[in-house]
Amino acid sequence: MATTIWIDGQYYDKANAKVSVFDHGLLYGDGVFEGMRVYNRRIFRFDKHLDRLYDSAKGAWIEIPLARKAMARMTEEAVAKSGFTDGYIRLIVTRGIGDLGLDPRKCPKASVICDKGLTAVSAATPIHHRESVSPRIKSLNYLAHILAKVEGIAAGVDEVIMLDPAGFVAEASGENIFVVKDGVVKTPPAYSGILLGVTREAVLELAREATYGVEETPLSRYDLYTADEVFLTGTAAEVIGMTKLDARTIGAGVPGPVTKELAKRFKALATRGD
Ligand code: PXG
């Protein structure tokens, strides 16, 4: 079993998987990506991730030089080749190799990279800010999220909450956010400046199935401070409780019953492979 890396039609081992210094992914963060999980040899909601990858590329005016079917086949093949039963896959599409200079027309062909490694887990907690690149594009421009994360590190907490430009809660550095108040599960709506998480969508479905009330509604930090429960969702984190924000203890200070129930249901769904 080994990390398997596919770049533009060829497999490489870790030491030899390299991109050009002229690749606009490196020069300008000019590209898009997906992070996906494999459970029991199956990629969780692979179709949804492919939808988002092709939509992100379209939003960023990048033409992916691989038809969706070929991308799917290559990814499945890379997973089989790796031999991992459970793991993490990254699909990266950069604008490709071009000149120095921001003009994207100078990159004749996009590069496609598929990298499969281990999973990471982020925990919970606070801070802020938002960017001008559409948050709906899962782009290689994570600097705003990284700077927010650094604030969290400086504050000695596990995660950061980022606000949208209007001051409403958007998401965490790499997860979507939910609150539970009086049995109702609430999360910021799509238009509030968030990445539309594949895990977020699955959890909304699970919450409806579990007959909780569900609302996609703008949330302020006040709503977080006064929630019964707050939890984050993401491919790496799955469903994880947040128990403290800006020195306020949330709810009972431990992951609550709704968080636990949805985490359990998510695990069952992911390992079942729907
Ligand atoms: N918001 C942001 C900003 C993200 O980057 C999510 C929400 C949750 O989306 P999904 O589709 O995963 O439910 C993300 C996801 C990594 C990594 O390696 C990052 C993500 C996902 C997987 C791996 O840092 N971000």
Tab-separated table of N, CA and C and ligand atoms in Angstrom, residues 35 49 52 88 90 138 142 145 171-176 195 197-200 233-236, ligand 1:
chain	number	residue	atom	x	y	z
A	35	GLY	N	-11.255	17.427	-1.845
A	35	GLY	CA	-10.738	16.488	-0.844
A	35	GLY	C	-11.841	15.486	-0.567
A	49	HIS	N	-18.767	15.299	-5.347
A	49	HIS	CA	-17.440	15.919	-5.415
A	49	HIS	C	-17.073	16.246	-6.863
A	52	ARG	N	-18.922	19.322	-7.933
A	52	ARG	CA	-18.337	20.549	-7.381
A	52	ARG	C	-17.009	20.880	-8.061
A	88	TYR	N	-7.801	9.056	2.064
A	88	TYR	CA	-8.098	10.412	1.632
A	88	TYR	C	-7.597	10.596	0.207
A	90	ARG	N	-7.086	13.471	-2.940
A	90	ARG	CA	-7.135	14.867	-3.352
A	90	ARG	C	-7.069	14.949	-4.864
A	138	LYS	N	-14.006	25.845	-4.887
A	138	LYS	CA	-13.031	25.225	-3.978
A	138	LYS	C	-11.662	25.421	-4.613
A	142	TYR	N	-6.241	29.369	-0.436
A	142	TYR	CA	-6.686	29.183	0.947
A	142	TYR	C	-5.988	30.129	1.907
A	145	HIS	N	-8.075	31.576	4.674
A	145	HIS	CA	-8.405	30.545	5.662
A	145	HIS	C	-7.183	30.203	6.517
A	171	GLU	N	-18.261	29.972	7.991
A	171	GLU	CA	-17.806	28.582	8.131
A	171	GLU	C	-16.523	28.570	8.953
A	172	ALA	N	-15.996	27.377	9.204
A	172	ALA	CA	-14.701	27.248	9.871
A	172	ALA	C	-13.616	27.224	8.791
A	173	SER	N	-12.351	27.054	9.169
A	173	SER	CA	-11.286	27.165	8.169
A	173	SER	C	-11.381	26.069	7.108
A	174	GLY	N	-11.913	24.926	7.465
A	174	GLY	CA	-12.063	23.855	6.482
A	174	GLY	C	-13.283	22.999	6.736
A	175	GLU	N	-14.278	23.595	7.398
A	175	GLU	CA	-15.511	22.872	7.719
A	175	GLU	C	-16.689	23.835	7.652
A	176	ASN	N	-17.871	23.298	7.423
A	176	ASN	CA	-19.106	24.073	7.572
A	176	ASN	C	-19.558	24.008	9.025
A	195	LEU	N	-18.462	27.476	1.352
A	195	LEU	CA	-18.295	26.362	0.440
A	195	LEU	C	-19.470	25.418	0.703
A	197	GLY	N	-20.515	22.349	1.319
A	197	GLY	CA	-19.856	21.099	1.684
A	197	GLY	C	-20.685	19.875	1.324
A	198	VAL	N	-20.003	18.863	0.860
A	198	VAL	CA	-20.659	17.586	0.581
A	198	VAL	C	-21.150	16.983	1.902
A	199	THR	N	-20.361	17.135	2.958
A	199	THR	CA	-20.746	16.636	4.278
A	199	THR	C	-21.935	17.430	4.817
A	200	ARG	N	-21.910	18.752	4.593
A	200	ARG	CA	-23.035	19.620	5.007
A	200	ARG	C	-24.337	19.115	4.419
A	233	THR	N	-18.832	20.305	10.148
A	233	THR	CA	-18.866	19.156	9.245
A	233	THR	C	-17.843	19.346	8.125
A	234	GLY	N	-17.192	18.265	7.741
A	234	GLY	CA	-16.254	18.318	6.627
A	234	GLY	C	-15.745	16.923	6.311
A	235	THR	N	-15.150	16.808	5.143
A	235	THR	CA	-14.648	15.504	4.713
A	235	THR	C	-13.635	14.944	5.707
A	236	ALA	N	-12.731	15.786	6.188
A	236	ALA	CA	-11.715	15.315	7.139
A	236	ALA	C	-12.308	15.163	8.534
B	1	PXG	N1	-15.569	24.876	4.013
B	1	PXG	C1	-14.305	24.937	3.571
B	1	PXG	C2	-13.631	26.244	3.452
B	1	PXG	C3	-13.634	23.746	3.216
B	1	PXG	O1	-12.366	23.805	2.774
B	1	PXG	C4	-15.609	22.494	3.842
B	1	PXG	C5	-16.233	23.699	4.149
B	1	PXG	C6	-16.398	21.222	3.988
B	1	PXG	O2	-16.694	20.663	2.707
B	1	PXG	P1	-16.821	19.068	2.485
B	1	PXG	O3	-17.211	18.935	1.051
B	1	PXG	O4	-15.465	18.450	2.762
B	1	PXG	O5	-17.852	18.611	3.418
B	1	PXG	C7	-14.292	22.509	3.365
B	1	PXG	C8	-13.609	21.229	3.019
B	1	PXG	C9	-7.798	19.474	3.645
B	1	PXG	C10	-9.236	19.281	3.387
B	1	PXG	O6	-7.025	18.617	3.256
B	1	PXG	C11	-10.091	20.375	3.383
B	1	PXG	C12	-11.420	20.171	3.124
B	1	PXG	C13	-11.898	18.928	2.885
B	1	PXG	C14	-11.027	17.851	2.900
B	1	PXG	C15	-9.690	18.028	3.164
B	1	PXG	O7	-7.424	20.497	4.229
B	1	PXG	N2	-12.213	21.283	3.135
